[in-house]
PDB file of C-alpha atoms in Angstrom:
ATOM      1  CA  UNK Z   1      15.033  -1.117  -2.666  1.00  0.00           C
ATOM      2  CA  UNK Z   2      16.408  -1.174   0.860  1.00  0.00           C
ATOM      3  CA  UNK Z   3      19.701  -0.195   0.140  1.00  0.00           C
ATOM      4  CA  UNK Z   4      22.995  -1.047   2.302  1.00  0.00           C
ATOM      5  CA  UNK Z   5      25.936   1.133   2.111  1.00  0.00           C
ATOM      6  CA  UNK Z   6      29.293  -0.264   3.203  1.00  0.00           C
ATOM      7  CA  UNK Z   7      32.126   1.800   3.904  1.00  0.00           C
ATOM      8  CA  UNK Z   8      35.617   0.978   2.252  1.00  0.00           C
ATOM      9  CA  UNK Z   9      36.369  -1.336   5.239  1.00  0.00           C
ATOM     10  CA  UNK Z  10      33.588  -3.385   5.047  1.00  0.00           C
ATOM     11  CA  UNK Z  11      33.661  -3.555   1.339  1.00  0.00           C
ATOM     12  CA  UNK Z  12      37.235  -4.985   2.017  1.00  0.00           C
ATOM     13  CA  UNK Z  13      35.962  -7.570   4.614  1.00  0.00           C
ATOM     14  CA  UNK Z  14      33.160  -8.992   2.615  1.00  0.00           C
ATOM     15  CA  UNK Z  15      35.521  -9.075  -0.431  1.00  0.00           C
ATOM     16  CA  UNK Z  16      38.235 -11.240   1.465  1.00  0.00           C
ATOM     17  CA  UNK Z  17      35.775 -13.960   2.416  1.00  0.00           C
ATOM     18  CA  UNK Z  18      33.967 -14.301  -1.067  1.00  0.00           C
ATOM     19  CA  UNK Z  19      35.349 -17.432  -2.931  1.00  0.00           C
ATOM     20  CA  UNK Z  20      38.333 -16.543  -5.372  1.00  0.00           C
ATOM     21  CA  UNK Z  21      36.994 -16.862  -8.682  1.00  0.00           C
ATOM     22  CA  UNK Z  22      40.099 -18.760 -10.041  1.00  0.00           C
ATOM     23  CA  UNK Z  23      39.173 -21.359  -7.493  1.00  0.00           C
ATOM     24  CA  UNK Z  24      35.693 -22.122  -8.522  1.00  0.00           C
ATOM     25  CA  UNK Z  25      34.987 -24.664 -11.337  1.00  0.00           C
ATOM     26  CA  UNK Z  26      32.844 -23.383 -14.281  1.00  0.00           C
ATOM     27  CA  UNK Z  27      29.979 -25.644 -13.038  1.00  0.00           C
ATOM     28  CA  UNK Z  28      29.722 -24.249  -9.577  1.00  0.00           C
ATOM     29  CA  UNK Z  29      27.873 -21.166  -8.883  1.00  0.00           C
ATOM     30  CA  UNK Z  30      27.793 -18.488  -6.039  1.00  0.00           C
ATOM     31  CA  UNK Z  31      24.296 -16.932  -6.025  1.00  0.00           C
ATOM     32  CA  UNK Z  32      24.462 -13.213  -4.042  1.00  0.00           C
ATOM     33  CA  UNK Z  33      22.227 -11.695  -1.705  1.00  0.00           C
ATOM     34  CA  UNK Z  34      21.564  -8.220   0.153  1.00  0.00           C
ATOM     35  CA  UNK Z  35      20.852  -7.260   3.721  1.00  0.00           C
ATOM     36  CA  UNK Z  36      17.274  -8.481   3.896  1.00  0.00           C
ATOM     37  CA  UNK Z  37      14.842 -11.200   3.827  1.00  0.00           C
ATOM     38  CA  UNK Z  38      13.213 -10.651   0.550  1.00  0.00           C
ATOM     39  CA  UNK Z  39      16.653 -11.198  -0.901  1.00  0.00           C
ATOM     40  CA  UNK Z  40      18.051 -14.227   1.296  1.00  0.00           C
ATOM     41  CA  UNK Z  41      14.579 -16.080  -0.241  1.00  0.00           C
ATOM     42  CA  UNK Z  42      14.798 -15.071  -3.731  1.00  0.00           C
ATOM     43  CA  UNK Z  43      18.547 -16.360  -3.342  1.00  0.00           C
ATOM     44  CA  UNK Z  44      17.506 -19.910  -1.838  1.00  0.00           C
ATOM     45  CA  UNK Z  45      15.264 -19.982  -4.287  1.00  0.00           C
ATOM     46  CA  UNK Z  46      18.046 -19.074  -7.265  1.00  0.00           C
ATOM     47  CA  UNK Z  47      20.199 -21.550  -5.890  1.00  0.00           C
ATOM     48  CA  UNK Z  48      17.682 -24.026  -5.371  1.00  0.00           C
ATOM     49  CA  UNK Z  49      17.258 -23.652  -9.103  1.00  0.00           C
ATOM     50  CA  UNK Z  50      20.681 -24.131  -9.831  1.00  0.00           C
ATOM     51  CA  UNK Z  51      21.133 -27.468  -8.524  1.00  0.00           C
ATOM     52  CA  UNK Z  52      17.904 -28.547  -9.759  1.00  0.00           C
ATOM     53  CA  UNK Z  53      19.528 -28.153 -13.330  1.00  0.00           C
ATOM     54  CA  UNK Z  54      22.607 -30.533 -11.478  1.00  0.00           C
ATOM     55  CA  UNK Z  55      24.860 -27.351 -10.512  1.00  0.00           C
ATOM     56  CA  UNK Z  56      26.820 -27.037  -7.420  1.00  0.00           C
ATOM     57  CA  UNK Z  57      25.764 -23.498  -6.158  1.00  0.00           C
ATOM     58  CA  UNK Z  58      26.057 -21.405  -2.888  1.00  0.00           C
ATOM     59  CA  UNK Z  59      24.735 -18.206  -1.741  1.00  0.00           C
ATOM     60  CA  UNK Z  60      26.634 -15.255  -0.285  1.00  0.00           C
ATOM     61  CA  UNK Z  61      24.199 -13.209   2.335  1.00  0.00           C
ATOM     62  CA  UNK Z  62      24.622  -9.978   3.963  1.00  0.00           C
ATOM     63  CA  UNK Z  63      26.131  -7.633   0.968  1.00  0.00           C
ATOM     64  CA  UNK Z  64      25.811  -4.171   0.868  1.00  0.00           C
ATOM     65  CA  UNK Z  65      24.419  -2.624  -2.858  1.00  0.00           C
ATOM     66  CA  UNK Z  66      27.451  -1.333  -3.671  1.00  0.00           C
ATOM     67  CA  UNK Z  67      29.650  -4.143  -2.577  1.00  0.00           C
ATOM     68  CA  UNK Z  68      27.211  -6.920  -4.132  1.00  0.00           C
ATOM     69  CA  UNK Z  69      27.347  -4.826  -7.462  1.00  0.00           C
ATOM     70  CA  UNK Z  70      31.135  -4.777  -7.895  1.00  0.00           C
ATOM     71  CA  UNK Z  71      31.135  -8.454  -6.771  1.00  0.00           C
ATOM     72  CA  UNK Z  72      29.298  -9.240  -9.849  1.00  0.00           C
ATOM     73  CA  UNK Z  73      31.099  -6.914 -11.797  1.00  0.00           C
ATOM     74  CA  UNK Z  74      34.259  -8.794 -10.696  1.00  0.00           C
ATOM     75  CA  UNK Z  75      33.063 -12.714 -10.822  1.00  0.00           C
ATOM     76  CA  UNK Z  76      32.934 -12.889  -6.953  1.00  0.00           C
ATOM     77  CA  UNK Z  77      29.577 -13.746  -7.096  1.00  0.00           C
ATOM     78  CA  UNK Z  78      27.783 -15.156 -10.667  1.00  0.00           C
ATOM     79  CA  UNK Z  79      24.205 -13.862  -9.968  1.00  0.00           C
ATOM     80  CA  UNK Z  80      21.702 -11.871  -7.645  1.00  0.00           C
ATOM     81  CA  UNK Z  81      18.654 -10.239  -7.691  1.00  0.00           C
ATOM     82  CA  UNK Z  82      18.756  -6.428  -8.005  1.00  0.00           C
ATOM     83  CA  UNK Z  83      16.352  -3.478  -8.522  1.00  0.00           C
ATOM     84  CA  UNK Z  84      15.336  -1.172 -11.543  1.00  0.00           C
ATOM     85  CA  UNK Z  85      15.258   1.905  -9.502  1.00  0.00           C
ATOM     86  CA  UNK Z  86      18.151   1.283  -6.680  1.00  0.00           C
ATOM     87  CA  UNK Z  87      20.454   0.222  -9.924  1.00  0.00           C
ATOM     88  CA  UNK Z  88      19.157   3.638 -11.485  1.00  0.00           C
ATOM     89  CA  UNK Z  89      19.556   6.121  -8.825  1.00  0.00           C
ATOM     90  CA  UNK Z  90      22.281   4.642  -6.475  1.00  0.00           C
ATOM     91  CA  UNK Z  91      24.616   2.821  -8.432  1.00  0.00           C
ATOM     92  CA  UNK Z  92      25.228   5.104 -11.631  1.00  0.00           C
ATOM     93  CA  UNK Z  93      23.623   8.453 -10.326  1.00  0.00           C
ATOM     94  CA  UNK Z  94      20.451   9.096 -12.206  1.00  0.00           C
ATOM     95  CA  UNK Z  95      18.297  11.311 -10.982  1.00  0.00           C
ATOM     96  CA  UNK Z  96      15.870  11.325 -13.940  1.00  0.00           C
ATOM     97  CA  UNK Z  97      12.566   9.629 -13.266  1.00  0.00           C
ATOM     98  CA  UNK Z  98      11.834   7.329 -16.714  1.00  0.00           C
ATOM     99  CA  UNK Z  99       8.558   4.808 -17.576  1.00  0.00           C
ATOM    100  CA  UNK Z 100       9.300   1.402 -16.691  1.00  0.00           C
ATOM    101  CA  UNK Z 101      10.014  -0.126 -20.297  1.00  0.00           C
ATOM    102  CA  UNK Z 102      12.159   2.850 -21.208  1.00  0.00           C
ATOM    103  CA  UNK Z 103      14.206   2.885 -17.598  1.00  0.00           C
ATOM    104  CA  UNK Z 104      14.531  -0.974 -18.153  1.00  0.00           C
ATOM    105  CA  UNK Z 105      16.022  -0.692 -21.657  1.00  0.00           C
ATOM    106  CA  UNK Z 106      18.189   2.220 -20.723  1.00  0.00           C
ATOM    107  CA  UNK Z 107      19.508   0.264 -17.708  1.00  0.00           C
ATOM    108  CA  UNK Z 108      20.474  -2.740 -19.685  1.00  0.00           C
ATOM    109  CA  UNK Z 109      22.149  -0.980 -22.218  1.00  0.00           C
ATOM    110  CA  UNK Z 110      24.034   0.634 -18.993  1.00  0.00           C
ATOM    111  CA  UNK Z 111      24.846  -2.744 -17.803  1.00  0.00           C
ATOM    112  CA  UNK Z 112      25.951  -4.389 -21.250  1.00  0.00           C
ATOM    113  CA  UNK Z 113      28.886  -1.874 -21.369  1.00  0.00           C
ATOM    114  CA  UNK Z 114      30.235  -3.499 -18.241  1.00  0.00           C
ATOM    115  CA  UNK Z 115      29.329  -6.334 -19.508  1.00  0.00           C
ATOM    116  CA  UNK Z 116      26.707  -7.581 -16.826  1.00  0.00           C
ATOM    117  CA  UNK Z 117      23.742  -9.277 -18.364  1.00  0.00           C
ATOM    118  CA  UNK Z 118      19.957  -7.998 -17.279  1.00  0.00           C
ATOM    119  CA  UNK Z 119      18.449 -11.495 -17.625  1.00  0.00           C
ATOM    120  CA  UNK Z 120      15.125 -10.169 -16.984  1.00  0.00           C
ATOM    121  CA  UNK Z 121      12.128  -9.559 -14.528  1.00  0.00           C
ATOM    122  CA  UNK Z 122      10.909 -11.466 -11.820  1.00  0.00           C
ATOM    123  CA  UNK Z 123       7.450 -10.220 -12.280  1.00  0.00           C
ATOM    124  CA  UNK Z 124       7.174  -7.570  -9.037  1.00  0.00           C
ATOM    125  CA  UNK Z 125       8.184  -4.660  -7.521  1.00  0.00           C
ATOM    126  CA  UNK Z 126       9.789  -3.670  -4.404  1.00  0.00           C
ATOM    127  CA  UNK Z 127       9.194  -0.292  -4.503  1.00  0.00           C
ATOM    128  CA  UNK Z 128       8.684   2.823  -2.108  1.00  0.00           C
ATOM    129  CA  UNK Z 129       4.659   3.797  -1.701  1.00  0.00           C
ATOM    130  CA  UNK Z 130       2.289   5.309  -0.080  1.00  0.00           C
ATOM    131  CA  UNK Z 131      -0.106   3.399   2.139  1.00  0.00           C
ATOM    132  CA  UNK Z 132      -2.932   3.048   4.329  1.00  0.00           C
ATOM    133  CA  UNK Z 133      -5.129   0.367   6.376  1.00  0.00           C
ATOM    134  CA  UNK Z 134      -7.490  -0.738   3.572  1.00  0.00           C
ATOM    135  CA  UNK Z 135     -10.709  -0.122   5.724  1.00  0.00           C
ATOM    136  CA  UNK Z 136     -10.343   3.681   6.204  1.00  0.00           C
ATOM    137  CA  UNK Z 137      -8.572   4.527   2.449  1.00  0.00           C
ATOM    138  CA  UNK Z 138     -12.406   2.793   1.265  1.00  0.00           C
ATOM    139  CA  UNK Z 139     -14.288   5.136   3.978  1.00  0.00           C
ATOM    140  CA  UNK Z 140     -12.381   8.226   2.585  1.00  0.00           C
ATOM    141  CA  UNK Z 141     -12.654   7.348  -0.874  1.00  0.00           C
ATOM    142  CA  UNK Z 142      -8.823   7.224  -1.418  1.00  0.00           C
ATOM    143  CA  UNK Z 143      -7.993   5.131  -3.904  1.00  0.00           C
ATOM    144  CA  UNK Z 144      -4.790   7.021  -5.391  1.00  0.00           C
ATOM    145  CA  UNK Z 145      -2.129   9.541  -4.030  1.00  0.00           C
ATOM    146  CA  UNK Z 146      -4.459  11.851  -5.954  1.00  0.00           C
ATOM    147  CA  UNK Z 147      -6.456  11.797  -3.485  1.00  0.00           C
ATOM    148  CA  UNK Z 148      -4.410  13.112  -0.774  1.00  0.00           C
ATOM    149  CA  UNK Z 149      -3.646  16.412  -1.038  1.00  0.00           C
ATOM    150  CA  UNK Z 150      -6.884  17.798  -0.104  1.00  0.00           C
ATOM    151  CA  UNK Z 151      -6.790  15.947   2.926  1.00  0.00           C
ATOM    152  CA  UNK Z 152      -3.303  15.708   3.802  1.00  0.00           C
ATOM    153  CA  UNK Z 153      -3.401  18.963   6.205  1.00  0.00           C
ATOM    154  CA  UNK Z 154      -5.324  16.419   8.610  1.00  0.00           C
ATOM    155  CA  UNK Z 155      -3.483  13.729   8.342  1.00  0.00           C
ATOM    156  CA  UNK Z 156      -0.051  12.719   9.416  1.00  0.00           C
ATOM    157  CA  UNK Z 157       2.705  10.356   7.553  1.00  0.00           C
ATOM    158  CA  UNK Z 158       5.544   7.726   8.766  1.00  0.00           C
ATOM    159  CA  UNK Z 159       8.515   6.837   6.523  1.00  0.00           C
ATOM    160  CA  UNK Z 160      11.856   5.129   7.480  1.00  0.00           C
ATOM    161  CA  UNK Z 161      15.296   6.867   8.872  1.00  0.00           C
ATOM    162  CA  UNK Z 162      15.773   8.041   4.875  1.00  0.00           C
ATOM    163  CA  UNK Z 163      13.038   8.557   3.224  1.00  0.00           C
ATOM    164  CA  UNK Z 164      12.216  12.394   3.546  1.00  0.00           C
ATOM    165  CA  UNK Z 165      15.654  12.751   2.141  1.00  0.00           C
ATOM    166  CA  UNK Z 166      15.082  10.756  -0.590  1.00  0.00           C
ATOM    167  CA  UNK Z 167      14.767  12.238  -4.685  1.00  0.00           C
ATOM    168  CA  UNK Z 168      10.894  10.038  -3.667  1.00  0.00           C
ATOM    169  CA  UNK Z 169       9.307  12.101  -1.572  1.00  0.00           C
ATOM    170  CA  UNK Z 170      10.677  15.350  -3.446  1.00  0.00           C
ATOM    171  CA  UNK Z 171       9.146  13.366  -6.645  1.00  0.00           C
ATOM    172  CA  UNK Z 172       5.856  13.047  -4.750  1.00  0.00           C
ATOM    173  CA  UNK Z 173       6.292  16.307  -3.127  1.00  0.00           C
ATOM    174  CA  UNK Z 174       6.232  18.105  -6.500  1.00  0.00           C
ATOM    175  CA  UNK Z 175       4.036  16.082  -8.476  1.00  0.00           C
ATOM    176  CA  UNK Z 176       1.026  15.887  -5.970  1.00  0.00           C
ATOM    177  CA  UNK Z 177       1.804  19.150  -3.458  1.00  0.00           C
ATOM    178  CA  UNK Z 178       1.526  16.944  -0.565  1.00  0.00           C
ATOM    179  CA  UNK Z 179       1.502  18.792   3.156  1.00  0.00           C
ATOM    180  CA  UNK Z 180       0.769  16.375   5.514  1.00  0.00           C
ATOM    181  CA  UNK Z 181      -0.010  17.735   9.252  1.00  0.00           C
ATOM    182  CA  UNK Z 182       2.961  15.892  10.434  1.00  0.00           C
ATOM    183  CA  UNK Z 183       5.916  13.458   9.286  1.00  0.00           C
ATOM    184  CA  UNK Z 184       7.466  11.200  11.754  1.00  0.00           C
ATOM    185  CA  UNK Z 185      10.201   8.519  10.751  1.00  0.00           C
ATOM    186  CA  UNK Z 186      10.533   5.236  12.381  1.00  0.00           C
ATOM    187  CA  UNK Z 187      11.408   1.641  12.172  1.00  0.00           C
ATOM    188  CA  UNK Z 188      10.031  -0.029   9.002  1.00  0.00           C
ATOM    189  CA  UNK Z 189       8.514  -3.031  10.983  1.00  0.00           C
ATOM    190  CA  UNK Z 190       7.116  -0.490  13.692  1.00  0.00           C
ATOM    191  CA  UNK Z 191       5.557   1.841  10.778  1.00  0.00           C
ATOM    192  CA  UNK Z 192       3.221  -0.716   9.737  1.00  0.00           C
ATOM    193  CA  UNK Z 193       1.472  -1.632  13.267  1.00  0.00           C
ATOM    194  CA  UNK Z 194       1.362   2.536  13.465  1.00  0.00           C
ATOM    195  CA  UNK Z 195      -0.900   2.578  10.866  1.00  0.00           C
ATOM    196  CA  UNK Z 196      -2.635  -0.542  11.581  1.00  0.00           C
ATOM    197  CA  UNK Z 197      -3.750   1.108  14.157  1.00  0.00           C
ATOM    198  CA  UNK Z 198      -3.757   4.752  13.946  1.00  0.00           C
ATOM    199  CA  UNK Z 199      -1.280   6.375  15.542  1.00  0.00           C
ATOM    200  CA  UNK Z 200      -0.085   7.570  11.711  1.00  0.00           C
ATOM    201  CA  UNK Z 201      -2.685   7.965   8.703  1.00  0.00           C
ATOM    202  CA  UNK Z 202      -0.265   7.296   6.286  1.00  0.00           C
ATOM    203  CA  UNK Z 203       3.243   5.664   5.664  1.00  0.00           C
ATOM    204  CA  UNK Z 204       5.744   5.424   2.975  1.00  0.00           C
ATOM    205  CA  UNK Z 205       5.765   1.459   2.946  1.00  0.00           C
ATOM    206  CA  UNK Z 206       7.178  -1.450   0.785  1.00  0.00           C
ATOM    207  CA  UNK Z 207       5.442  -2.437  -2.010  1.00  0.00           C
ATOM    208  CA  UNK Z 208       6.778  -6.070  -1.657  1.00  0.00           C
ATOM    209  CA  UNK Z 209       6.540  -5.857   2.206  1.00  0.00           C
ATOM    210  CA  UNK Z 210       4.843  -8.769   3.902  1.00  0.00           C
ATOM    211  CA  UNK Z 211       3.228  -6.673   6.761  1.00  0.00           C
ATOM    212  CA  UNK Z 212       1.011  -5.615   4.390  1.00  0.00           C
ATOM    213  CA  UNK Z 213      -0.839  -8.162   4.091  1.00  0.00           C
ATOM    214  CA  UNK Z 214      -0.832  -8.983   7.750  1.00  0.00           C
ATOM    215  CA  UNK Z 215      -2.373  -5.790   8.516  1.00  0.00           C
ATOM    216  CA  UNK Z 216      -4.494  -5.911   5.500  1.00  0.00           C
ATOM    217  CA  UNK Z 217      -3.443  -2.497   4.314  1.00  0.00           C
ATOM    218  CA  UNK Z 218      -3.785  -1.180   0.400  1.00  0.00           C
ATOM    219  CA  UNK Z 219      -1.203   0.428  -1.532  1.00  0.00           C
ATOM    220  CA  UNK Z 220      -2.123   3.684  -2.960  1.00  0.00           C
ATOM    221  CA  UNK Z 221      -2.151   4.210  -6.892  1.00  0.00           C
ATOM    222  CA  UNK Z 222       0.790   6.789  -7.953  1.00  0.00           C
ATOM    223  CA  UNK Z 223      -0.865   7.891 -11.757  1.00  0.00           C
ATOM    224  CA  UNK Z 224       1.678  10.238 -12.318  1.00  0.00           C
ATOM    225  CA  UNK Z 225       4.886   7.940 -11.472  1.00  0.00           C
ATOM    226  CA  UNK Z 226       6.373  10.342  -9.038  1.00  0.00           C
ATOM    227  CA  UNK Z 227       7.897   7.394  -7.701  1.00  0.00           C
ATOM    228  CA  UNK Z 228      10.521   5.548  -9.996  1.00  0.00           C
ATOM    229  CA  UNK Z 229       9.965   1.770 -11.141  1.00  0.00           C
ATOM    230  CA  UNK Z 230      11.821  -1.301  -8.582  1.00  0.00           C
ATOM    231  CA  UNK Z 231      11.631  -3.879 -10.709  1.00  0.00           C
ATOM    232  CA  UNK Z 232      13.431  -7.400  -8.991  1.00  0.00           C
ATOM    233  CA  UNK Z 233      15.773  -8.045 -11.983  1.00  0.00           C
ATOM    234  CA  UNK Z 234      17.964 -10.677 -12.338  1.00  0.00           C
ATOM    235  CA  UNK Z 235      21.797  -9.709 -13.189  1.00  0.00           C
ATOM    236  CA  UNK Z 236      24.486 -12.170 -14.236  1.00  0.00           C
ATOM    237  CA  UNK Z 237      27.841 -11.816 -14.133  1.00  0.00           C
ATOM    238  CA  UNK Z 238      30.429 -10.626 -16.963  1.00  0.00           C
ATOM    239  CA  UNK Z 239      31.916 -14.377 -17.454  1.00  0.00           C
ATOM    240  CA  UNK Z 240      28.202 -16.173 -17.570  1.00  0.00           C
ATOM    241  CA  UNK Z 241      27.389 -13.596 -20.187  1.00  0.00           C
ATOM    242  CA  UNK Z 242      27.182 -17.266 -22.610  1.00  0.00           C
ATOM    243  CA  UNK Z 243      26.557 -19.823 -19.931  1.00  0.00           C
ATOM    244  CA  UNK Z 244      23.263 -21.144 -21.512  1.00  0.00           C
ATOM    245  CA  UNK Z 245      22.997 -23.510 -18.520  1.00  0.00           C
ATOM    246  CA  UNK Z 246      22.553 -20.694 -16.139  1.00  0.00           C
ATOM    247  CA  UNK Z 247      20.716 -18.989 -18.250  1.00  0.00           C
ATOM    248  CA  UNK Z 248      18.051 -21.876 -18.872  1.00  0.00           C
ATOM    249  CA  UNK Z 249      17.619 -23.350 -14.933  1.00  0.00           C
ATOM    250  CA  UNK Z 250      16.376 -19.230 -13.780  1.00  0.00           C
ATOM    251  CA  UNK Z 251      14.344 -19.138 -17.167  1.00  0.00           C
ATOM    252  CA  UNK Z 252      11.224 -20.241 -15.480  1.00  0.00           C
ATOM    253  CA  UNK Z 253      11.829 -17.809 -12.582  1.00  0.00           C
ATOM    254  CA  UNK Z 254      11.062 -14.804 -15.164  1.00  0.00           C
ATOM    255  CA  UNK Z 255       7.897 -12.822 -14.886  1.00  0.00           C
ATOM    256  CA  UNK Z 256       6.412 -15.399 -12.650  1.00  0.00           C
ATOM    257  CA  UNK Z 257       6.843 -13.906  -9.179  1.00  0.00           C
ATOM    258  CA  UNK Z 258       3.736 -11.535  -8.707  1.00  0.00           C
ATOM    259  CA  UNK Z 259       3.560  -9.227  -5.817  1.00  0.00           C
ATOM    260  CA  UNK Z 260       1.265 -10.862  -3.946  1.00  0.00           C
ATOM    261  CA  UNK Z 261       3.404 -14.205  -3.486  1.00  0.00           C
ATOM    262  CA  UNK Z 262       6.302 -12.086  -2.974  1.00  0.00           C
ATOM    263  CA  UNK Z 263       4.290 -10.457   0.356  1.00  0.00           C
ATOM    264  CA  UNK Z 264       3.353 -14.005   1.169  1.00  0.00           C
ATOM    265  CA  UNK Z 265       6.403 -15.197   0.918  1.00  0.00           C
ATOM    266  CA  UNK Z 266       8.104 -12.474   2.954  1.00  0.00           C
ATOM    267  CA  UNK Z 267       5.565 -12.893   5.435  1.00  0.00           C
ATOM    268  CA  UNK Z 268       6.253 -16.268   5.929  1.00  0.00           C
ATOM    269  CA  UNK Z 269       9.909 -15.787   6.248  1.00  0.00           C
ATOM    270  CA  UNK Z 270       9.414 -13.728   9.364  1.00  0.00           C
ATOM    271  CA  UNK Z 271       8.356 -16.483  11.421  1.00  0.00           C
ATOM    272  CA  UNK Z 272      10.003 -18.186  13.947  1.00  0.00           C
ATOM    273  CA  UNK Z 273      10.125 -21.752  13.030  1.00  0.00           C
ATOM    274  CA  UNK Z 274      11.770 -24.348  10.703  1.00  0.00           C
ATOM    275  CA  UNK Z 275       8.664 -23.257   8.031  1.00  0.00           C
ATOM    276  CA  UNK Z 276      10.102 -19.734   8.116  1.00  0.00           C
ATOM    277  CA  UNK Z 277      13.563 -20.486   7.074  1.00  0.00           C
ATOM    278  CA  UNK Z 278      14.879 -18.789   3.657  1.00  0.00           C
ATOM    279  CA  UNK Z 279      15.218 -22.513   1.898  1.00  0.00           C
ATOM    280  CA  UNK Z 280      11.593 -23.471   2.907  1.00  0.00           C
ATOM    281  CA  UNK Z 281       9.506 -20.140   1.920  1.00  0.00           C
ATOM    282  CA  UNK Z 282      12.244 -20.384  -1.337  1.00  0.00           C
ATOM    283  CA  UNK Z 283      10.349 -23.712  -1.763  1.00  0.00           C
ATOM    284  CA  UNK Z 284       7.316 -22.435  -1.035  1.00  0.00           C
ATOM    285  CA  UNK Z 285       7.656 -19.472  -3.624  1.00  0.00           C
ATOM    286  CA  UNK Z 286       8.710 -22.404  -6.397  1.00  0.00           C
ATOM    287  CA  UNK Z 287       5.292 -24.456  -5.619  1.00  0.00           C
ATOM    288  CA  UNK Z 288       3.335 -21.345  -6.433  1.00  0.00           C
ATOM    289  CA  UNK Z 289       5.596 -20.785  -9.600  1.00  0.00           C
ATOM    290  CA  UNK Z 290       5.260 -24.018 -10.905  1.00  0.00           C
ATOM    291  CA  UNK Z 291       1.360 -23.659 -10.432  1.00  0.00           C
ATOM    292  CA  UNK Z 292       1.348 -20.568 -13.372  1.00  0.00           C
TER     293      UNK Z 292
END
């Protein structure tokens, strides 16, 4: 969902220090990852995976969207975790907002010409939404966005440095007529302490974001799917199209990360101490998997 940008230059640096592929045995697998920490868990927790199944396998951190996508494309990196809707709108251009199953089937029929595999879903979303402290949406009766356009001329709303720009809020814009009384954009971290504790009424939030579960806020219901679908997916490279090994040791990551682990997890991953590190939240994440 977040999405990096790199600029032709960095796109060139990252590319000269991923691992030639001509260099790497068939057996030994780089596992990709963007700019943030959702994705430097999810790809401790791929690679963790890996050599489980007796792999050798590595992660590559940092990557931009575009630059991780034409890694994969190119066998730079063999697998990393991507989204429905950044996939949909960013990478090839869509501006058409679909239902999940339909945007899903579309995009991996996208993919399969360019011969990248859409292994499946991890079982959440990371998704741009509207949200509030869970205390005062129940005092005002707002359970869905629905519910905000009669009172949105009081209240005021916090997104990050893109988000009024975004084809989202134009979505939600036009399918709800929302007019707040003010917009403000900020920090991601600092939006959800704003809202915590008042100083905003409503943000434009992550729907896999850890902070909200710290601040015990509620995301709100979007009925009319102004806001596309962000499915996690997992994507696999052109050459382990047939690799039935890879394909088996992620199997039992599919459909079995819900969103409320995913919060947990990335809450935990913002601490400070050896518990916090991507490879022990990864861990973590695989206890509660195992547990389903």
């Amino acid at each position: 969902m977040r999405t990096a940008l790199g600029g032709v230059g960095i796109a060139a640096l990252v590319a000269a220090t991923l691992v030639p592929t001509m260099a790497r045995s068939s057996s030994s697998y780089i596992v990709g990852a963007k700019t943030f920490t959702e994705q430097y868990v999810l790809s401790a927790l791929i690679a963790q995976r890996l050599r489980a199944a007796g792999v050798s396998a590595t992660s590559r951190e940092g990557l931009g969207s575009n630059v991780i996508f034409d890694a994969l494309a190119s066998g730079d990196i063999d697998v990393y975790v991507d989204y429905s809707g950044t996939l949909w709108a960013n990478q090839f251009h869509r501006t058409d907002i679909k239902p999940r199953e339909e945007l899903l089937g579309e995009l991996k029929t996208i993919l399969a010409k360019q011969n990248i595999t859409l292994l499946g879903e991890l079982g959440f979303e990371n998704a741009y939404a509207l949200v509030m402290p869970r205390k005062r949406a129940e005092q005002q009766g707002i359970r869905s966005i629905t519910d905000l356009p009669s009172r949105a001329a009081n209240l005021s709303i916090a997104g990050d440095y893109e988000f009024f720009s975004r084809p989202e809020w134009a979505g939600l814009q036009k399918a709800y007529g929302l007019a707040f009384r003010a917009q403000r954009q900020m920090q991601p971290d600092f939006m959800y302490a704003a809202v915590a504790s008042g100083e905003v009424d409503v943000i434009a939030g992550y729907t896999s974001d850890g902070l909200i579960a710290k601040y015990d806020l509620v995301v709100l219901e979007d009925p009319k799917h102004a806001i596309p679908p962000y499915d996690a997916i997992l994507l696999l490279a052109p050459k382990r199209a047939g690799d039935q090994a890879l394909r088996t040791a992620l199997q039992p990551l599919l459909g079995k990360i819900d969103i409320s682990d995913m919060r947990e997890a990335n809450l935990r991953a913002a601490g400070n101490d050896a518990a916090s590190s991507p490879d022990a939240v990864a861990r973590w994440l695989w206890e509660k998997i195992e547990k389903r």
